[in-house]
PDB file of C-alpha atoms in Angstrom:
ATOM      1  CA  ASP A   1      30.689   1.846   2.303  1.00 53.00           C
ATOM      2  CA  GLY A   2      30.132   4.119   5.293  1.00 64.00           C
ATOM      3  CA  GLY A   3      27.263   3.981   7.630  1.00 93.00           C
ATOM      4  CA  ILE A   4      25.727   2.420  10.716  1.00 96.00           C
ATOM      5  CA  THR A   5      24.766  -1.283  11.055  1.00 96.00           C
ATOM      6  CA  GLN A   6      22.304  -2.960  13.308  1.00 96.00           C
ATOM      7  CA  SER A   7      21.962  -6.515  13.626  1.00 89.00           C
ATOM      8  CA  PRO A   8      19.766  -8.500  13.609  1.00 90.00           C
ATOM      9  CA  LYS A   9      16.903  -6.892  11.788  1.00 92.00           C
ATOM     10  CA  TYR A  10      14.483  -8.991  13.672  1.00 94.00           C
ATOM     11  CA  LEU A  11      14.962 -10.517  17.176  1.00 94.00           C
ATOM     12  CA  PHE A  12      12.859 -12.767  19.277  1.00 93.00           C
ATOM     13  CA  ARG A  13      13.322 -13.679  22.762  1.00 91.00           C
ATOM     14  CA  LYS A  14      11.495 -15.334  25.697  1.00 91.00           C
ATOM     15  CA  GLU A  15      10.287 -13.187  28.657  1.00 89.00           C
ATOM     16  CA  GLY A  16      12.968 -13.149  31.490  1.00 89.00           C
ATOM     17  CA  GLN A  17      15.926 -13.053  29.142  1.00 91.00           C
ATOM     18  CA  ASN A  18      18.501 -10.578  28.569  1.00 93.00           C
ATOM     19  CA  VAL A  19      19.290  -9.670  24.969  1.00 94.00           C
ATOM     20  CA  THR A  20      21.958  -7.440  23.632  1.00 95.00           C
ATOM     21  CA  LEU A  21      21.352  -5.404  20.318  1.00 96.00           C
ATOM     22  CA  SER A  22      24.332  -4.380  18.295  1.00 96.00           C
ATOM     23  CA  CYS A  23      25.242  -1.171  16.758  1.00 97.00           C
ATOM     24  CA  GLU A  24      28.469  -0.500  14.713  1.00 97.00           C
ATOM     25  CA  GLN A  25      29.361   2.638  12.905  1.00 97.00           C
ATOM     26  CA  ASN A  26      32.374   3.523  10.452  1.00 96.00           C
ATOM     27  CA  LEU A  27      31.770   7.190  10.328  1.00 94.00           C
ATOM     28  CA  ASN A  28      34.276   8.117  12.629  1.00 93.00           C
ATOM     29  CA  HIS A  29      31.583   9.744  14.800  1.00 93.00           C
ATOM     30  CA  ASP A  30      32.076  10.460  18.452  1.00 92.00           C
ATOM     31  CA  ALA A  31      28.576  10.483  19.633  1.00 92.00           C
ATOM     32  CA  MET A  32      26.183   7.703  19.461  1.00 94.00           C
ATOM     33  CA  TYR A  33      22.536   7.097  20.730  1.00 94.00           C
ATOM     34  CA  TRP A  34      19.862   4.367  21.147  1.00 96.00           C
ATOM     35  CA  TYR A  35      16.092   5.261  20.714  1.00 96.00           C
ATOM     36  CA  ARG A  36      13.042   3.397  21.227  1.00 97.00           C
ATOM     37  CA  GLN A  37      10.093   3.662  18.839  1.00 95.00           C
ATOM     38  CA  ASP A  38       6.572   2.369  19.552  1.00 93.00           C
ATOM     39  CA  PRO A  39       3.668   3.142  17.511  1.00 83.00           C
ATOM     40  CA  GLY A  40       2.388   6.604  18.094  1.00 76.00           C
ATOM     41  CA  GLN A  41       5.096   7.704  20.293  1.00 79.00           C
ATOM     42  CA  GLY A  42       7.716   9.108  18.179  1.00 85.00           C
ATOM     43  CA  LEU A  43      11.504   8.426  19.136  1.00 92.00           C
ATOM     44  CA  ARG A  44      12.416   8.199  22.847  1.00 93.00           C
ATOM     45  CA  LEU A  45      16.105   8.292  24.035  1.00 92.00           C
ATOM     46  CA  ILE A  46      17.453   5.627  25.975  1.00 96.00           C
ATOM     47  CA  TYR A  47      21.064   6.029  26.487  1.00 95.00           C
ATOM     48  CA  TYR A  48      23.687   8.310  24.442  1.00 93.00           C
ATOM     49  CA  SER A  49      27.383   8.526  24.434  1.00 93.00           C
ATOM     50  CA  GLN A  50      29.496  11.359  23.712  1.00 90.00           C
ATOM     51  CA  ILE A  51      32.868   9.757  24.010  1.00 91.00           C
ATOM     52  CA  VAL A  52      34.313   6.206  24.479  1.00 93.00           C
ATOM     53  CA  ASN A  53      34.132   4.921  28.145  1.00 95.00           C
ATOM     54  CA  ASP A  54      31.350   7.569  29.031  1.00 93.00           C
ATOM     55  CA  PHE A  55      27.586   7.336  28.679  1.00 94.00           C
ATOM     56  CA  GLN A  56      24.525   9.090  29.913  1.00 92.00           C
ATOM     57  CA  LYS A  57      20.846   8.064  30.680  1.00 93.00           C
ATOM     58  CA  GLY A  58      18.223   9.408  28.345  1.00 91.00           C
ATOM     59  CA  ASP A  59      14.627   9.705  29.109  1.00 89.00           C
ATOM     60  CA  ILE A  60      13.702   5.990  29.478  1.00 94.00           C
ATOM     61  CA  ALA A  61      16.824   4.340  30.688  1.00 96.00           C
ATOM     62  CA  GLU A  62      15.368   1.825  33.205  1.00 96.00           C
ATOM     63  CA  GLY A  63      15.955  -1.776  32.153  1.00 96.00           C
ATOM     64  CA  TYR A  64      18.357  -1.065  29.680  1.00 97.00           C
ATOM     65  CA  SER A  65      22.264  -0.987  30.026  1.00 97.00           C
ATOM     66  CA  VAL A  66      25.033   0.232  27.645  1.00 98.00           C
ATOM     67  CA  SER A  67      28.739   0.068  27.252  1.00 97.00           C
ATOM     68  CA  ARG A  68      31.123   2.184  24.913  1.00 97.00           C
ATOM     69  CA  GLU A  69      34.455   0.251  25.014  1.00 97.00           C
ATOM     70  CA  LYS A  70      34.996   1.326  21.200  1.00 96.00           C
ATOM     71  CA  LYS A  71      34.278   4.604  19.320  1.00 96.00           C
ATOM     72  CA  GLU A  72      32.848   2.182  16.615  1.00 97.00           C
ATOM     73  CA  SER A  73      30.479   0.279  18.893  1.00 97.00           C
ATOM     74  CA  PHE A  74      27.574   0.968  21.209  1.00 97.00           C
ATOM     75  CA  PRO A  75      25.635  -2.109  22.108  1.00 97.00           C
ATOM     76  CA  LEU A  76      22.378  -2.052  24.094  1.00 97.00           C
ATOM     77  CA  THR A  77      21.145  -4.817  26.390  1.00 97.00           C
ATOM     78  CA  VAL A  78      17.755  -5.060  27.142  1.00 95.00           C
ATOM     79  CA  THR A  79      17.427  -6.629  30.459  1.00 93.00           C
ATOM     80  CA  SER A  80      14.498  -8.771  32.311  1.00 88.00           C
ATOM     81  CA  ALA A  81      14.045  -5.691  34.439  1.00 88.00           C
ATOM     82  CA  GLN A  82      12.505  -3.817  31.298  1.00 89.00           C
ATOM     83  CA  LYS A  83       8.680  -4.381  31.645  1.00 89.00           C
ATOM     84  CA  ASN A  84       7.711  -3.820  28.232  1.00 91.00           C
ATOM     85  CA  PRO A  85      10.669  -4.722  25.945  1.00 93.00           C
ATOM     86  CA  THR A  86       8.971  -5.516  22.577  1.00 95.00           C
ATOM     87  CA  ALA A  87       9.639  -2.192  20.424  1.00 96.00           C
ATOM     88  CA  PHE A  88      11.594  -0.871  17.387  1.00 96.00           C
ATOM     89  CA  TYR A  89      15.177  -0.012  18.508  1.00 97.00           C
ATOM     90  CA  LEU A  90      17.225   2.457  16.453  1.00 97.00           C
ATOM     91  CA  CYS A  91      20.858   3.326  17.140  1.00 97.00           C
ATOM     92  CA  ALA A  92      21.890   6.833  15.646  1.00 95.00           C
ATOM     93  CA  SER A  93      25.559   8.686  15.660  1.00 94.00           C
ATOM     94  CA  SER A  94      26.276  12.184  15.073  1.00 91.00           C
ATOM     95  CA  ILE A  95      29.919  13.829  14.505  1.00 88.00           C
ATOM     96  CA  GLY A  96      29.719  15.027  18.280  1.00 77.00           C
ATOM     97  CA  SER A  97      31.078  18.455  17.760  1.00 63.00           C
ATOM     98  CA  GLY A  98      28.991  19.974  20.550  1.00 58.00           C
ATOM     99  CA  GLY A  99      25.468  19.584  19.746  1.00 52.00           C
ATOM    100  CA  TYR A 100      24.477  22.758  18.307  1.00 54.00           C
ATOM    101  CA  THR A 101      24.619  21.922  14.681  1.00 57.00           C
ATOM    102  CA  ASP A 102      24.839  17.994  15.254  1.00 76.00           C
ATOM    103  CA  THR A 103      22.490  16.034  12.835  1.00 85.00           C
ATOM    104  CA  GLN A 104      21.912  12.353  13.540  1.00 89.00           C
ATOM    105  CA  TYR A 105      22.471   9.327  11.359  1.00 92.00           C
ATOM    106  CA  PHE A 106      20.190   6.317  12.016  1.00 95.00           C
ATOM    107  CA  GLY A 107      20.884   2.557  11.550  1.00 96.00           C
ATOM    108  CA  PRO A 108      18.451   0.417   9.842  1.00 95.00           C
ATOM    109  CA  GLY A 109      16.774  -0.649  13.296  1.00 96.00           C
ATOM    110  CA  THR A 110      16.302  -3.857  15.190  1.00 96.00           C
ATOM    111  CA  ARG A 111      12.719  -4.944  15.816  1.00 95.00           C
ATOM    112  CA  LEU A 112      12.586  -6.820  19.020  1.00 95.00           C
ATOM    113  CA  THR A 113       9.710  -8.985  20.122  1.00 94.00           C
ATOM    114  CA  VAL A 114       9.684 -10.526  23.534  1.00 91.00           C
ATOM    115  CA  LEU A 115       7.138 -13.827  23.743  1.00 87.00           C
TER     116      LEU A 115
ATOM    117  CA  GLY B   1      11.569  18.608  31.005  1.00 69.00           C
ATOM    118  CA  GLN B   2      11.520  19.939  27.515  1.00 74.00           C
ATOM    119  CA  GLN B   3       8.488  18.758  25.411  1.00 87.00           C
ATOM    120  CA  VAL B   4       7.998  18.959  21.691  1.00 92.00           C
ATOM    121  CA  MET B   5       4.479  18.607  20.666  1.00 95.00           C
ATOM    122  CA  GLN B   6       3.589  17.839  16.916  1.00 96.00           C
ATOM    123  CA  ILE B   7       0.564  18.003  15.097  1.00 97.00           C
ATOM    124  CA  PRO B   8      -1.552  16.562  13.390  1.00 97.00           C
ATOM    125  CA  GLN B   9      -0.665  12.740  14.405  1.00 95.00           C
ATOM    126  CA  TYR B  10      -2.084  11.799  10.847  1.00 96.00           C
ATOM    127  CA  GLN B  11      -2.791  13.277   7.646  1.00 97.00           C
ATOM    128  CA  HIS B  12      -4.468  11.816   4.499  1.00 97.00           C
ATOM    129  CA  VAL B  13      -4.367  13.989   1.447  1.00 97.00           C
ATOM    130  CA  GLN B  14      -5.108  13.220  -2.224  1.00 97.00           C
ATOM    131  CA  GLU B  15      -2.094  13.458  -4.522  1.00 98.00           C
ATOM    132  CA  GLY B  16      -1.605  17.178  -5.740  1.00 98.00           C
ATOM    133  CA  GLU B  17      -2.770  18.571  -2.409  1.00 98.00           C
ATOM    134  CA  ASP B  18      -0.665  20.311  -0.023  1.00 98.00           C
ATOM    135  CA  PHE B  19       0.342  19.338   3.462  1.00 98.00           C
ATOM    136  CA  THR B  20       1.718  20.800   6.531  1.00 98.00           C
ATOM    137  CA  THR B  21       2.875  19.582  10.016  1.00 98.00           C
ATOM    138  CA  TYR B  22       3.241  21.801  13.110  1.00 98.00           C
ATOM    139  CA  CYS B  23       5.974  21.663  15.708  1.00 98.00           C
ATOM    140  CA  ASN B  24       5.692  23.349  19.116  1.00 97.00           C
ATOM    141  CA  SER B  25       8.417  23.330  22.012  1.00 95.00           C
ATOM    142  CA  SER B  26       7.725  24.190  25.707  1.00 91.00           C
ATOM    143  CA  THR B  27      11.057  25.800  25.649  1.00 91.00           C
ATOM    144  CA  THR B  28      13.269  27.936  23.292  1.00 93.00           C
ATOM    145  CA  LEU B  29      15.437  25.810  20.986  1.00 92.00           C
ATOM    146  CA  SER B  30      19.027  26.126  19.883  1.00 89.00           C
ATOM    147  CA  ASN B  31      18.076  24.497  16.551  1.00 91.00           C
ATOM    148  CA  ILE B  32      15.026  22.421  15.243  1.00 94.00           C
ATOM    149  CA  GLN B  33      15.767  19.183  12.813  1.00 95.00           C
ATOM    150  CA  TRP B  34      13.464  17.577  10.505  1.00 97.00           C
ATOM    151  CA  TYR B  35      13.564  13.806   9.674  1.00 96.00           C
ATOM    152  CA  LYS B  36      11.510  11.559   7.411  1.00 97.00           C
ATOM    153  CA  GLN B  37      10.910   8.088   8.070  1.00 96.00           C
ATOM    154  CA  ARG B  38       9.331   5.877   4.974  1.00 96.00           C
ATOM    155  CA  PRO B  39       7.340   2.753   6.183  1.00 92.00           C
ATOM    156  CA  GLY B  40       9.358   0.198   7.499  1.00 89.00           C
ATOM    157  CA  GLY B  41      12.740   2.315   7.365  1.00 93.00           C
ATOM    158  CA  HIS B  42      14.553   4.527   9.668  1.00 94.00           C
ATOM    159  CA  PRO B  43      14.389   8.213  10.046  1.00 95.00           C
ATOM    160  CA  VAL B  44      16.725  10.199   7.524  1.00 95.00           C
ATOM    161  CA  PHE B  45      17.706  13.758   8.106  1.00 94.00           C
ATOM    162  CA  LEU B  46      16.048  16.293   5.947  1.00 97.00           C
ATOM    163  CA  ILE B  47      17.113  19.798   7.157  1.00 95.00           C
ATOM    164  CA  GLN B  48      18.412  21.908  10.079  1.00 94.00           C
ATOM    165  CA  LEU B  49      17.069  25.320  11.102  1.00 95.00           C
ATOM    166  CA  VAL B  50      19.210  27.537  13.422  1.00 92.00           C
ATOM    167  CA  LYS B  51      18.160  31.018  13.008  1.00 95.00           C
ATOM    168  CA  SER B  52      15.061  33.024  14.308  1.00 97.00           C
ATOM    169  CA  GLY B  53      12.533  33.151  11.258  1.00 97.00           C
ATOM    170  CA  GLU B  54      14.560  31.212   9.244  1.00 97.00           C
ATOM    171  CA  VAL B  55      12.905  29.628   6.060  1.00 98.00           C
ATOM    172  CA  LYS B  56      14.459  26.796   3.924  1.00 98.00           C
ATOM    173  CA  LYS B  57      13.142  25.218   0.774  1.00 97.00           C
ATOM    174  CA  GLN B  58      14.136  21.837  -0.623  1.00 97.00           C
ATOM    175  CA  LYS B  59      12.242  21.406  -4.145  1.00 97.00           C
ATOM    176  CA  ARG B  60       8.524  21.274  -2.975  1.00 98.00           C
ATOM    177  CA  LEU B  61       9.455  21.101   0.724  1.00 98.00           C
ATOM    178  CA  THR B  62       9.353  24.637   2.738  1.00 98.00           C
ATOM    179  CA  PHE B  63      10.617  24.493   6.445  1.00 98.00           C
ATOM    180  CA  GLN B  64      10.022  27.418   8.704  1.00 98.00           C
ATOM    181  CA  PHE B  65      11.380  28.175  12.233  1.00 98.00           C
ATOM    182  CA  GLY B  66       9.405  30.638  14.550  1.00 97.00           C
ATOM    183  CA  GLU B  67      10.667  34.207  15.466  1.00 96.00           C
ATOM    184  CA  ALA B  68      10.636  32.940  19.120  1.00 96.00           C
ATOM    185  CA  LYS B  69      12.600  29.609  18.024  1.00 95.00           C
ATOM    186  CA  LYS B  70       9.679  27.790  19.672  1.00 96.00           C
ATOM    187  CA  ASN B  71       7.752  26.609  16.743  1.00 97.00           C
ATOM    188  CA  SER B  72       8.257  25.201  13.335  1.00 98.00           C
ATOM    189  CA  SER B  73       6.541  23.818  10.542  1.00 98.00           C
ATOM    190  CA  LEU B  74       6.967  21.723   7.210  1.00 98.00           C
ATOM    191  CA  HIS B  75       4.898  22.529   4.156  1.00 98.00           C
ATOM    192  CA  ILE B  76       4.962  20.063   1.393  1.00 98.00           C
ATOM    193  CA  THR B  77       3.284  21.571  -1.900  1.00 98.00           C
ATOM    194  CA  ALA B  78       1.426  19.334  -4.400  1.00 98.00           C
ATOM    195  CA  THR B  79       2.017  15.937  -2.569  1.00 98.00           C
ATOM    196  CA  GLN B  80       3.367  12.879  -4.475  1.00 97.00           C
ATOM    197  CA  THR B  81       3.045   9.385  -3.488  1.00 97.00           C
ATOM    198  CA  THR B  82       6.889   9.424  -2.851  1.00 97.00           C
ATOM    199  CA  ASP B  83       6.161  11.918  -0.056  1.00 98.00           C
ATOM    200  CA  VAL B  84       4.343   8.853   1.892  1.00 98.00           C
ATOM    201  CA  GLY B  85       5.891   8.487   5.411  1.00 97.00           C
ATOM    202  CA  THR B  86       6.208   9.882   9.006  1.00 96.00           C
ATOM    203  CA  TYR B  87       7.649  13.267   9.365  1.00 97.00           C
ATOM    204  CA  PHE B  88       9.476  14.006  12.821  1.00 97.00           C
ATOM    205  CA  CYS B  89      10.615  17.403  14.146  1.00 96.00           C
ATOM    206  CA  ALA B  90      13.479  17.367  16.763  1.00 94.00           C
ATOM    207  CA  GLY B  91      14.484  20.226  19.080  1.00 92.00           C
ATOM    208  CA  LEU B  92      17.635  20.864  20.464  1.00 86.00           C
ATOM    209  CA  ALA B  93      17.796  23.078  23.492  1.00 78.00           C
ATOM    210  CA  GLY B  94      21.349  23.340  24.657  1.00 69.00           C
ATOM    211  CA  SER B  95      22.339  20.043  25.389  1.00 67.00           C
ATOM    212  CA  TYR B  96      23.396  16.879  23.275  1.00 65.00           C
ATOM    213  CA  GLN B  97      19.852  15.443  23.687  1.00 77.00           C
ATOM    214  CA  LEU B  98      17.337  15.895  20.576  1.00 86.00           C
ATOM    215  CA  THR B  99      13.955  15.879  21.702  1.00 90.00           C
ATOM    216  CA  PHE B 100      11.776  14.320  19.130  1.00 92.00           C
ATOM    217  CA  GLY B 101       7.895  15.071  18.340  1.00 94.00           C
ATOM    218  CA  LYS B 102       5.538  12.125  17.988  1.00 94.00           C
ATOM    219  CA  GLY B 103       5.563  12.525  14.109  1.00 95.00           C
ATOM    220  CA  THR B 104       3.075  13.118  11.560  1.00 97.00           C
ATOM    221  CA  LYS B 105       2.071  10.125   9.421  1.00 96.00           C
ATOM    222  CA  LEU B 106       1.337  11.402   5.779  1.00 97.00           C
ATOM    223  CA  SER B 107      -0.835   9.283   3.560  1.00 97.00           C
ATOM    224  CA  VAL B 108      -1.127  10.241  -0.103  1.00 97.00           C
ATOM    225  CA  ILE B 109      -4.002   8.798  -2.114  1.00 95.00           C
ATOM    226  CA  PRO B 110      -3.274   8.484  -5.895  1.00 93.00           C
TER     227      PRO B 110
END
């Protein structure tokens, strides 16, 4: 069964703690993405990676970090430096053929609440 | 940077009425994609438009890409309760980075 998995679905953390969200895909896609979704704000790009061991900042990278050590995995760490971390986080992947006709497949998302 | 504006933000329609959401980019796009997110779910790809003036149909859904490749629309004919959700457009302007509109949340009153 191919797809993108994100776990857990709901996550609670205390303020000041770092937290890592997992994202795994078995679609053999080269490109992976992290988005943040807030009510009425649409999707905003945090980080993306076009290939293993390489990643680029998106529009709202401050307070976040990522790694891409394996093609299948693209974990996102929400650090204590992120001022408003409570949000719905979506991971996506695409074939990564060059972006021109690349469609993105989304995981189910993780809803992070920082208390 | 590139901006993609989408209107309206919310739309309430009676079941059977038509619905349209509009997307406008500040820059010329390579392509535009449309996604649907059901309540509590994640965005799911609907369609991609690439050519200037392109029109594509999926059953009751009609997607258009403007001649200047800076605007797009999604029209749903005779809405059904299964159409409920938020519809996002996302534009690509020569990079790997899709820019999403803020979405139009559609409610259908039975």
